[in-house]
CSV table of C-alpha atoms in Angstrom, one decimal:
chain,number,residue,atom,x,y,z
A,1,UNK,CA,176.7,48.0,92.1
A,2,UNK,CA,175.7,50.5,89.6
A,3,UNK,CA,177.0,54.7,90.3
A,4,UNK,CA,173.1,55.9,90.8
A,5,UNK,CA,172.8,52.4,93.4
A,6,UNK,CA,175.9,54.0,95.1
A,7,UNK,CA,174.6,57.1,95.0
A,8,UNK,CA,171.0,56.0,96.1
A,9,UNK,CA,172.4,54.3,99.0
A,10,UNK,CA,174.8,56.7,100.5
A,11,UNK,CA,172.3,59.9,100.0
A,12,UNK,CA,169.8,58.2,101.7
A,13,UNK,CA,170.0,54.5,102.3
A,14,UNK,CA,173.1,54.7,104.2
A,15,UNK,CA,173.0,58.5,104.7
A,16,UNK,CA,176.3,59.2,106.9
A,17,UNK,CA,174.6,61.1,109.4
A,18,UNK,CA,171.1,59.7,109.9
A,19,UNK,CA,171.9,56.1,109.6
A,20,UNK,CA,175.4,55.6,110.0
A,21,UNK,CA,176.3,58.1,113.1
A,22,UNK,CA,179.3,59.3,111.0
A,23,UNK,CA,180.2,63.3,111.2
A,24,UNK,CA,177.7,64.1,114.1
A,25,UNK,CA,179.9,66.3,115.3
A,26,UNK,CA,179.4,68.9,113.0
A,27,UNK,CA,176.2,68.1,112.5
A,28,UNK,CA,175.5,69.5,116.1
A,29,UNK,CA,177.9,72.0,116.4
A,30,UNK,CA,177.6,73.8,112.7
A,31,UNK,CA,174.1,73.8,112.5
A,32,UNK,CA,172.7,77.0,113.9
A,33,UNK,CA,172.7,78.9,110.9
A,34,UNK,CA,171.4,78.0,107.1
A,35,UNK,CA,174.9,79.7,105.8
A,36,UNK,CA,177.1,78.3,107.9
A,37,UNK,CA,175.6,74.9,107.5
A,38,UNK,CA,175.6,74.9,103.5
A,39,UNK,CA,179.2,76.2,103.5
A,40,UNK,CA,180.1,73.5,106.1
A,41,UNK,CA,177.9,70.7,103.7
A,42,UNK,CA,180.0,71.4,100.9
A,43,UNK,CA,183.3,71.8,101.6
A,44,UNK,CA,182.8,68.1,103.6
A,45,UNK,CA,181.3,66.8,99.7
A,46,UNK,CA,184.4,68.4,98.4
A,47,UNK,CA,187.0,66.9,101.1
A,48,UNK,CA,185.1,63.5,100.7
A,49,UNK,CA,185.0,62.7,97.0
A,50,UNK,CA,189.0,63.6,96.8
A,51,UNK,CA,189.9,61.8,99.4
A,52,UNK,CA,188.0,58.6,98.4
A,53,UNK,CA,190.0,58.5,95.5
A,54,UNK,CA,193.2,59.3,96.9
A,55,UNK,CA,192.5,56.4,99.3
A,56,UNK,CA,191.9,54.3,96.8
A,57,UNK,CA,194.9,55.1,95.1
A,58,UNK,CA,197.0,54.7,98.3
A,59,UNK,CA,195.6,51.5,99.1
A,60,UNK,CA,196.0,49.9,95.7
A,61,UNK,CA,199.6,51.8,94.9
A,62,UNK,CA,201.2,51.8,97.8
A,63,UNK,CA,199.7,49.5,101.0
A,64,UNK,CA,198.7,46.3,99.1
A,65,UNK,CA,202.0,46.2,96.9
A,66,UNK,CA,204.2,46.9,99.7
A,67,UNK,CA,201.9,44.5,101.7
A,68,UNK,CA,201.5,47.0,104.9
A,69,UNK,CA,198.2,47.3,105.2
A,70,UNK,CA,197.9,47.7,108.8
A,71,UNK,CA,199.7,51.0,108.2
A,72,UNK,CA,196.3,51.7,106.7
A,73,UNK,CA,194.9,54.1,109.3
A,74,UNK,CA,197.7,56.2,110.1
A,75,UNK,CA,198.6,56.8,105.9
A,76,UNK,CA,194.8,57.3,105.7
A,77,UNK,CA,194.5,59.9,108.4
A,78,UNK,CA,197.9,61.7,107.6
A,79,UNK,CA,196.5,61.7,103.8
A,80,UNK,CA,193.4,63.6,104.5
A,81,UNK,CA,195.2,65.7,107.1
A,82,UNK,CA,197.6,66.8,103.9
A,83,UNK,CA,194.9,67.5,101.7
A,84,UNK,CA,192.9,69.3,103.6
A,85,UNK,CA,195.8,71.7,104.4
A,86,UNK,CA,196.4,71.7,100.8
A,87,UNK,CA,192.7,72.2,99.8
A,88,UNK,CA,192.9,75.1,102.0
A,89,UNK,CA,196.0,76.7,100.2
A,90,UNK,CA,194.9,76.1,96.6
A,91,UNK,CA,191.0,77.7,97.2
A,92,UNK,CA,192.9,80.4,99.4
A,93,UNK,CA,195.1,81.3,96.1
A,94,UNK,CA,192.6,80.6,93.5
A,95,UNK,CA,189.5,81.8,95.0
A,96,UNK,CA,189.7,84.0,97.8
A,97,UNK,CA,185.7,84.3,97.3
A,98,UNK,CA,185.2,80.8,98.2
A,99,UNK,CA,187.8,80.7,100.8
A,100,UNK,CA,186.0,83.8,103.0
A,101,UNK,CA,182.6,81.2,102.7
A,102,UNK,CA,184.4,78.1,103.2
A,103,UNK,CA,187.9,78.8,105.4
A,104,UNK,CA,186.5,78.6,108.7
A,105,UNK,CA,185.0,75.0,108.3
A,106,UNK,CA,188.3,73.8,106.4
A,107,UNK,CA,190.5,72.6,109.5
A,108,UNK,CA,187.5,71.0,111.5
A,109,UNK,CA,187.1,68.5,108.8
A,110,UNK,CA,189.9,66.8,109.3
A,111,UNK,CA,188.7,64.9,112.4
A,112,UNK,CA,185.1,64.7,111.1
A,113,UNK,CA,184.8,61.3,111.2
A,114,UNK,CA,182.7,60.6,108.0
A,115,UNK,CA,185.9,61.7,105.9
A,116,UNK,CA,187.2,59.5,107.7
A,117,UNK,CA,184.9,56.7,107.8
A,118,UNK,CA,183.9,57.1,103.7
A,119,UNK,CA,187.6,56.1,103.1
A,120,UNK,CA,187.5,53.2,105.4
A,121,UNK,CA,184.2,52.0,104.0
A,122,UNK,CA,185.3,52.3,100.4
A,123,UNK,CA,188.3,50.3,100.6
A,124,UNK,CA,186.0,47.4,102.5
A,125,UNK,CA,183.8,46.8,100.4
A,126,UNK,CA,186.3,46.8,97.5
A,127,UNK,CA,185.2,49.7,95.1
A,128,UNK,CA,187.3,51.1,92.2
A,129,UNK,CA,188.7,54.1,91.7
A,130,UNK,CA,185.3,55.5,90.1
A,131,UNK,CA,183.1,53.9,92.3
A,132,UNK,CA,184.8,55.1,95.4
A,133,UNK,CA,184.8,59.0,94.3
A,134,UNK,CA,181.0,58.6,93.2
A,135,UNK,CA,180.9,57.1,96.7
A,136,UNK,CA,182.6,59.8,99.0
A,137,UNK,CA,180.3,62.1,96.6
A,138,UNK,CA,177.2,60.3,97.1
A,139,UNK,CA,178.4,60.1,101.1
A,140,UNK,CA,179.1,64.1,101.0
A,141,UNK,CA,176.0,64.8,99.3
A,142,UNK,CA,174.0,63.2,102.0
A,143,UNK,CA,175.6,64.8,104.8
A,144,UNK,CA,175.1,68.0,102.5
A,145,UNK,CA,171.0,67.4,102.6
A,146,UNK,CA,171.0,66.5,106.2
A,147,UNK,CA,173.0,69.3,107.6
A,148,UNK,CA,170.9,71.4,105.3
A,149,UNK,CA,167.4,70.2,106.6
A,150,UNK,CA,168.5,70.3,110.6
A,151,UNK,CA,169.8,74.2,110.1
A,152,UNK,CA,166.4,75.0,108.4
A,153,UNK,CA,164.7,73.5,111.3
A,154,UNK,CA,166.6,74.3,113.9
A,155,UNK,CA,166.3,78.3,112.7
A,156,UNK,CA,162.6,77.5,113.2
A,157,UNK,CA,162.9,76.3,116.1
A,158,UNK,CA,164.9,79.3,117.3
A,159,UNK,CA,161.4,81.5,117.1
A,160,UNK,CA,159.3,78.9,119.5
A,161,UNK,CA,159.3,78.0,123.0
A,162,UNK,CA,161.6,75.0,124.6
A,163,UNK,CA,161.9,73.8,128.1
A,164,UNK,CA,164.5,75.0,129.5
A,165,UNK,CA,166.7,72.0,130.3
A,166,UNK,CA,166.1,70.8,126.5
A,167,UNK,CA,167.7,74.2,124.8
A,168,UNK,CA,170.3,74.4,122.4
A,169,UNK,CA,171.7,70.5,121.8
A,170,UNK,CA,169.5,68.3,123.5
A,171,UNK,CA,166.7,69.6,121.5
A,172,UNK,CA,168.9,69.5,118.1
A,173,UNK,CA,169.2,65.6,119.1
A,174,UNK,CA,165.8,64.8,119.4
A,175,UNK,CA,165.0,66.8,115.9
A,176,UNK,CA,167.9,64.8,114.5
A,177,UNK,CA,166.2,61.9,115.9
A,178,UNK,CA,163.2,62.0,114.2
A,179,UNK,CA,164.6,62.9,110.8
A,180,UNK,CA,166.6,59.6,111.3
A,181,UNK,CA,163.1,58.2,111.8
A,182,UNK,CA,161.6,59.3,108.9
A,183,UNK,CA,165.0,58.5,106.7
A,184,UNK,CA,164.1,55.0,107.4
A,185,UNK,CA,161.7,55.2,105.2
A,186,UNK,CA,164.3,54.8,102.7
A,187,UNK,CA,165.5,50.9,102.7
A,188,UNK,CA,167.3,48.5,100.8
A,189,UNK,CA,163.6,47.4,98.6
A,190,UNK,CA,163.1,51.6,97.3
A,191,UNK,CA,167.1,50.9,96.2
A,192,UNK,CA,165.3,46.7,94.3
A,193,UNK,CA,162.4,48.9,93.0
A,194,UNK,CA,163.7,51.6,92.1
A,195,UNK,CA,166.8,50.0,89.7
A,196,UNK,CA,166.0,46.6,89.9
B,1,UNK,CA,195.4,66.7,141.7
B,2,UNK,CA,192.6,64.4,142.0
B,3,UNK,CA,190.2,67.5,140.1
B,4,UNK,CA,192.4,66.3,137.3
B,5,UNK,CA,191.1,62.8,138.0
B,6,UNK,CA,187.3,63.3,138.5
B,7,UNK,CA,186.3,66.5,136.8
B,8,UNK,CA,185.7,63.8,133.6
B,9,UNK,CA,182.7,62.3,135.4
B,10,UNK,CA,179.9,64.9,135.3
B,11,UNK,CA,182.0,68.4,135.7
B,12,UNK,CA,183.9,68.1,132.3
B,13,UNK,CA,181.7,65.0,131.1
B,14,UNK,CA,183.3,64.2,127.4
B,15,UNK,CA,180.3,63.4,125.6
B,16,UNK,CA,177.2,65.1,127.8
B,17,UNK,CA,178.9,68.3,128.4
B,18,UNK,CA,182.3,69.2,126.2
B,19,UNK,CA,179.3,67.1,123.5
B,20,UNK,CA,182.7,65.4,122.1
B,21,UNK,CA,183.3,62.0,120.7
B,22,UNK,CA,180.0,62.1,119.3
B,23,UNK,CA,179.8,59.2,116.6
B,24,UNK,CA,181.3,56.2,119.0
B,25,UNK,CA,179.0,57.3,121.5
B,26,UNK,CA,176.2,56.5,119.4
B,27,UNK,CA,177.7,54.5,117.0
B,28,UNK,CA,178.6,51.5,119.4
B,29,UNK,CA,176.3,51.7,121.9
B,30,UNK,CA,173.5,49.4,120.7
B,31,UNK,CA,174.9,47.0,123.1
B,32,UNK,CA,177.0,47.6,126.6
B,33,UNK,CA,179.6,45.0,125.9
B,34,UNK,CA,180.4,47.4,123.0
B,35,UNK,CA,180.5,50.6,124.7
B,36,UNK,CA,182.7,48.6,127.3
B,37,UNK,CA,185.0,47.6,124.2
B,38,UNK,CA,185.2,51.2,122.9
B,39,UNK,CA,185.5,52.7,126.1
B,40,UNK,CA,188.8,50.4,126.9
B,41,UNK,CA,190.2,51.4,123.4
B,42,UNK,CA,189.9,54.7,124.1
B,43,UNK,CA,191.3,54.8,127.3
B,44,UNK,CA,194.3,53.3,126.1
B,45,UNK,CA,194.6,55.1,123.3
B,46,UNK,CA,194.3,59.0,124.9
B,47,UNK,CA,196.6,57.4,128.1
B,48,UNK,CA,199.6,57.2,125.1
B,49,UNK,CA,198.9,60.4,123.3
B,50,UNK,CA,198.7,62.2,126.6
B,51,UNK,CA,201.7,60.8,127.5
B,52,UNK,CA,203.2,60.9,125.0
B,53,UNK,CA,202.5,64.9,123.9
B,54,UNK,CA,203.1,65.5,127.3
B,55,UNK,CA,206.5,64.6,127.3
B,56,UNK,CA,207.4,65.6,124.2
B,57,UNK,CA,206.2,69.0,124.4
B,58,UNK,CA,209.0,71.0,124.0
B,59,UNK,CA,210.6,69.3,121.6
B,60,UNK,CA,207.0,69.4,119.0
B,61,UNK,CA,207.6,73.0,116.8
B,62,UNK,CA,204.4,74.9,117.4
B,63,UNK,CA,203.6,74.6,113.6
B,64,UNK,CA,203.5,70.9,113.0
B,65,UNK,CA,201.6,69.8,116.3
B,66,UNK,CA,198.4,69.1,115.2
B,67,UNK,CA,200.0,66.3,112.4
B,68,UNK,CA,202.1,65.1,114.8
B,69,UNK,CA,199.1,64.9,117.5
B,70,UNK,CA,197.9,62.7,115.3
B,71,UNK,CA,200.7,60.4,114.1
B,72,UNK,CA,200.7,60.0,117.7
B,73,UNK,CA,197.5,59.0,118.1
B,74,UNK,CA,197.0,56.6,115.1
B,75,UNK,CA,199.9,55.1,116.2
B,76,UNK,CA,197.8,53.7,119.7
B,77,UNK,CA,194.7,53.2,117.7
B,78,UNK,CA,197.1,50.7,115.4
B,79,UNK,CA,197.8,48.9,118.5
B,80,UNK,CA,194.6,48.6,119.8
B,81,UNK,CA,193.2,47.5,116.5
B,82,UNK,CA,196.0,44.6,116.3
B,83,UNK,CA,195.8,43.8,119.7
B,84,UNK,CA,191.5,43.8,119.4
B,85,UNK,CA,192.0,41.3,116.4
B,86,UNK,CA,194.2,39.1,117.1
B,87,UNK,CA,192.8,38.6,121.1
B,88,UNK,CA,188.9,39.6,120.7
B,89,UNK,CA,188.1,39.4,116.9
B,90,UNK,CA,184.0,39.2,117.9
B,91,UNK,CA,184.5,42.6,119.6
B,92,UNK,CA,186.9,44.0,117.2
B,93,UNK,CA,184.2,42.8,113.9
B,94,UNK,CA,181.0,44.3,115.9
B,95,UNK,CA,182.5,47.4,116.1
B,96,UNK,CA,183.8,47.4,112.7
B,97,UNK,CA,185.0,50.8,111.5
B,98,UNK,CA,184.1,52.3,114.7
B,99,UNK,CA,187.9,51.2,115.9
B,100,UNK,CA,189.9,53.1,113.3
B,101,UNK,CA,187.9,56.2,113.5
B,102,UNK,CA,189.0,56.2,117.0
B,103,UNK,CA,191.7,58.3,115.4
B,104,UNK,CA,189.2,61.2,114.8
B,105,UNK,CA,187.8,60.8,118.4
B,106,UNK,CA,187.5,64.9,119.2
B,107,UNK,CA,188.0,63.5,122.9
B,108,UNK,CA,191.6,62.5,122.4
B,109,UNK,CA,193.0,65.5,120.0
B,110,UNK,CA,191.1,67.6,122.7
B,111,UNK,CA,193.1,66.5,125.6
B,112,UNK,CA,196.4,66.6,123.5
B,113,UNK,CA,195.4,70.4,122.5
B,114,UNK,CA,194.0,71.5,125.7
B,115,UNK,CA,195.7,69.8,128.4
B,116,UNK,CA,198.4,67.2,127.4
B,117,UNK,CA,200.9,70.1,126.1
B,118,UNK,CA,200.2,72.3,128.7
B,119,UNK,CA,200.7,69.6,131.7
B,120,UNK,CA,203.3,67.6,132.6
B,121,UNK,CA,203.6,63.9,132.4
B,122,UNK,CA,201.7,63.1,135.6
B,123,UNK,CA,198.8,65.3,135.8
B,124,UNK,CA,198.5,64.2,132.1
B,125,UNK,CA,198.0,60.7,132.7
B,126,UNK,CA,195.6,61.5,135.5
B,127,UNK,CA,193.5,63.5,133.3
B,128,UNK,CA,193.4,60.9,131.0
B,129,UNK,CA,191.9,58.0,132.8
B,130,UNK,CA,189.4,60.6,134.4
B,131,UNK,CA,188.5,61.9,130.8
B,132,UNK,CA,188.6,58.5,129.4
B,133,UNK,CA,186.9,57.0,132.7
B,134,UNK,CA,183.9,59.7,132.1
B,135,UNK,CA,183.7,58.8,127.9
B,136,UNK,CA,182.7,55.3,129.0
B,137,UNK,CA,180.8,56.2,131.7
B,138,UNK,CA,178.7,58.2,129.3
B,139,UNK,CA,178.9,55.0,127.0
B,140,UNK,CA,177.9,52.8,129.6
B,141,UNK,CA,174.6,54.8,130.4
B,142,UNK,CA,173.6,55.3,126.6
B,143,UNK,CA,173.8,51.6,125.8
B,144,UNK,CA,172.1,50.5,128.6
B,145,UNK,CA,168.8,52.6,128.1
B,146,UNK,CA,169.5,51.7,124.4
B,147,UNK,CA,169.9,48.0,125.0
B,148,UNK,CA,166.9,47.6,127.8
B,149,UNK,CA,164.5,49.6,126.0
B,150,UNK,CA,165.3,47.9,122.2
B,151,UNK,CA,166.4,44.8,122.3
B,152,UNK,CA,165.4,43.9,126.3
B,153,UNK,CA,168.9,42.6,127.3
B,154,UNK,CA,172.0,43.5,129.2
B,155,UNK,CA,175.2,41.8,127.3
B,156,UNK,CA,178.2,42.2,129.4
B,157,UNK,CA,181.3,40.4,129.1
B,158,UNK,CA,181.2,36.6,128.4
B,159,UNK,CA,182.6,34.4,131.6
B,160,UNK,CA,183.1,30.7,131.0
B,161,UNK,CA,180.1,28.8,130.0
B,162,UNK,CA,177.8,32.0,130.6
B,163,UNK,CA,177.3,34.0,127.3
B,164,UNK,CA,177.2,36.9,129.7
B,165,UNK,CA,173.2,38.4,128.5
B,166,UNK,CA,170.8,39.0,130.9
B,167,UNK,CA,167.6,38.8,128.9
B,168,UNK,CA,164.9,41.3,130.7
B,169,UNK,CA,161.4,38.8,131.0
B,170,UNK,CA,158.5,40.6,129.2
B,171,UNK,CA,161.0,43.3,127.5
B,172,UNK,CA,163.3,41.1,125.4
B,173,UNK,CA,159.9,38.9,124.0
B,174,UNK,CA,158.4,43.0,122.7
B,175,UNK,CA,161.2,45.4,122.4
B,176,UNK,CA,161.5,48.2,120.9
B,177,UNK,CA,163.4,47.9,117.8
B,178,UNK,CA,164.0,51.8,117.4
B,179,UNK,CA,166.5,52.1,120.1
B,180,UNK,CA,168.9,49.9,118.4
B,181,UNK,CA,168.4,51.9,115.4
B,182,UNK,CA,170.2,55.5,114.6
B,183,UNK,CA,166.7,57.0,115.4
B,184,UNK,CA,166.8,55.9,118.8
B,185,UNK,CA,170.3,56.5,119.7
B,186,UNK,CA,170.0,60.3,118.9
B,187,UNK,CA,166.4,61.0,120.6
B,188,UNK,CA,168.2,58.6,124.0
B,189,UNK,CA,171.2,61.4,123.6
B,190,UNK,CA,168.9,64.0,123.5
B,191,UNK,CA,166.7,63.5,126.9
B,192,UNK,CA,170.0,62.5,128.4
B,193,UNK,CA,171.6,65.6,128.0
B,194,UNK,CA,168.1,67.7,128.8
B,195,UNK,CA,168.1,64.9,131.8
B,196,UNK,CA,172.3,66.6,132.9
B,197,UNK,CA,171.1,69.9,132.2
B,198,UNK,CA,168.2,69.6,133.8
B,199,UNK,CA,170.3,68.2,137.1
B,200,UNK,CA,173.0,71.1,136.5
B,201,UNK,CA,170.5,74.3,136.2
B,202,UNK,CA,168.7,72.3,140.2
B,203,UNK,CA,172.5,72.3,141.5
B,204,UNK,CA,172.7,76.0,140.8
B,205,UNK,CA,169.5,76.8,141.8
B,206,UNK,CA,170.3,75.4,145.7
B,207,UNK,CA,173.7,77.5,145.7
């Protein structure tokens, strides 16, 4: 597949959140605020695209030479556990401007399942090294503009009436809901028209 | 002791209350065999780590316990997956990725972080079948209004010459499709949870 089908499909074919039901977790839980949300959004594009690549790299380097693949999800967690931590330490050095906006979020993505899952999916279906970072891009991107849309609605929402029993997450389902509704909209013929 | 046991069902409920384990609880429930499937692995899998951090911990340095939470844990989800492969391949391919990201289940590092290393051995193990017990309860429930409603079936588990489906006459001819779909599965979570906090905010209304 060419990079703008991969990135096509994983912003919005196969968005992460919407289609997939990968990283709903902070898709609920970080969502209140526009701020909190972008800072969240990027620092999972950020975790994603590296660790694609170091996946890739571990897979090809290390698991498929050594032939112990089924060591695959323990190297693969324990890799994105190390680079988050060391993600953390180099911004914290470098940048202690983008650290105060992204720090807090920085831990929690190490069990956000799409980090996770973007890692898993690139090595199945057999991407380079290239193609997998355009992928856990593309993949980060997406969960970027979702996370983005729900904390602009859902600081709407704040401002109008809900039943009680629906307030706070129930109501954030059912708004995520239909924005998986209308994402469906986006299917496999946009990707044949759009690049042939 | 038995709190420990049943405060997973609706008290502590993983997935409607703590809102944990979020992804497999959508992600697999398009069918109840699955959410079955998931449900077992993930018993299994937080029975080990809660054993296992339970026992071990005094000897984990304060420091390192979160990476060695979860060597701990992919270790039991690298046994499930081999044992799901080798014994139930149909299972283990419908849930796909769904089994290794059992590794990032919030449920399990949750109970190793909030209870396991707090508890001993015993009350550990307790709370993990009621924990694990209430995940797939909650699984349970979501794919069975997912499955009825969009696809008009009930799959359980395959028995001899039965495939184990129980079609629903009139639904399974004119489901609807969006259940099975990611749309569905969040607006079915949604009106569940208003559906628990709708029963919660009655039970403190009678006290």
């Amino acid at each position: 597949m060419t990079y703008i089908g991969i990135i096509i499909t994983f912003v919005f074919i196969n968005n992460f959140i919407l289609t997939q039901f990968l990283g709903l977790c902070p898709f609920i839980g970080v969502s209140k605020n526009v701020e909190s949300a972008v800072g969240m959004g990027f620092a999972v594009t950020f975790v994603m695209s590296i660790a694609a690549l170091a996946t890739w790299a571990i897979q090809n380097f290390i698991l498929i030479p050594l032939n112990i693949e089924f060591l695959q999800t323990i190297t693969f967690i324990l890799m994105i556990a190390a680079l988050v931590q060391f993600v953390e330490m180099f911004i914290q050095k470098s940048s202690p401007s983008l650290y105060k906006a992204l720090g807090i979020y920085l831990p929690l993505i190490t069990t956000n399942c799409a980090v996770l899952g973007i890692a898993l999916i690139a090595v199945r279906s057999e991407y380079n090294a290239i193609e997998s970072f355009v992928a856990g891009l593309a993949a980060g991107l997406g969960f970027l503009l979702a996370i983005l849309l729900m904390s602009t609605i859902r600081e709407k929402l704040d401002a109008e009436w809900v039943p009680r029993p629906l307030r706070g997450t129930p109501i954030a389902f059912i708004t995520g809901g239909l924005m998986a509704l209308a994402f469906m909209a986006f299917d496999k013929a946009l990707l044949n028209n759009l690049i042939g | 002791m038995l709190k420990e046991f049943t405060k997973g069902f609706v008290k502590e409920n993983p997935v409607f209350v703590l809102a944990l384990g979020l992804c497999p609880a959508l992600g697999v429930t398009s069918k109840v065999v699955n959410a079955l499937g998931m449900g077992a692995g993930v018993i299994f899998v937080l029975l080990g780590s809660n054993i296992f951090v339970s026992a071990l911990k005094n000897f984990i340095p304060e420091k390192v316990r979160i990476p060695a939470y979860i060597v701990i844990i992919a270790s039991f989800v690298t046994i499930v997956e081999m044992v799901m492969e080798a014994f139930i391949p149909a299972l283990f391919e419908s849930l796909g990725v769904f089994v290794p990201l059992i590794v990032v289940n919030c449920v399990i590092l949750g109970r190793a972080e909030a209870f396991a290393n707090k508890n001993t051995v015993g009350a550990s193990i307790l709370d993990a079948i009621g924990m694990g017990l209430g995940f797939t309860f909650a699984l349970i429930i979501i794919a069975f209004v997912r499955e009825v409603l969009g696809a008009g079936t009930i799959s359980l588990i395959p028995i001899g010459n039965w495939d184990g489906v129980i079609s629903i006459p009139g639904l399974s001819k004119a489901p609807a499709r969006v259940f099975s779909l990611a749309a569905g599965a969040l607006l079915v979570m949604g009106y569940l949870k208003a559906l628990f906090n709708w029963a919660e905010m009655k039970k403190a209304v009678a006290k």
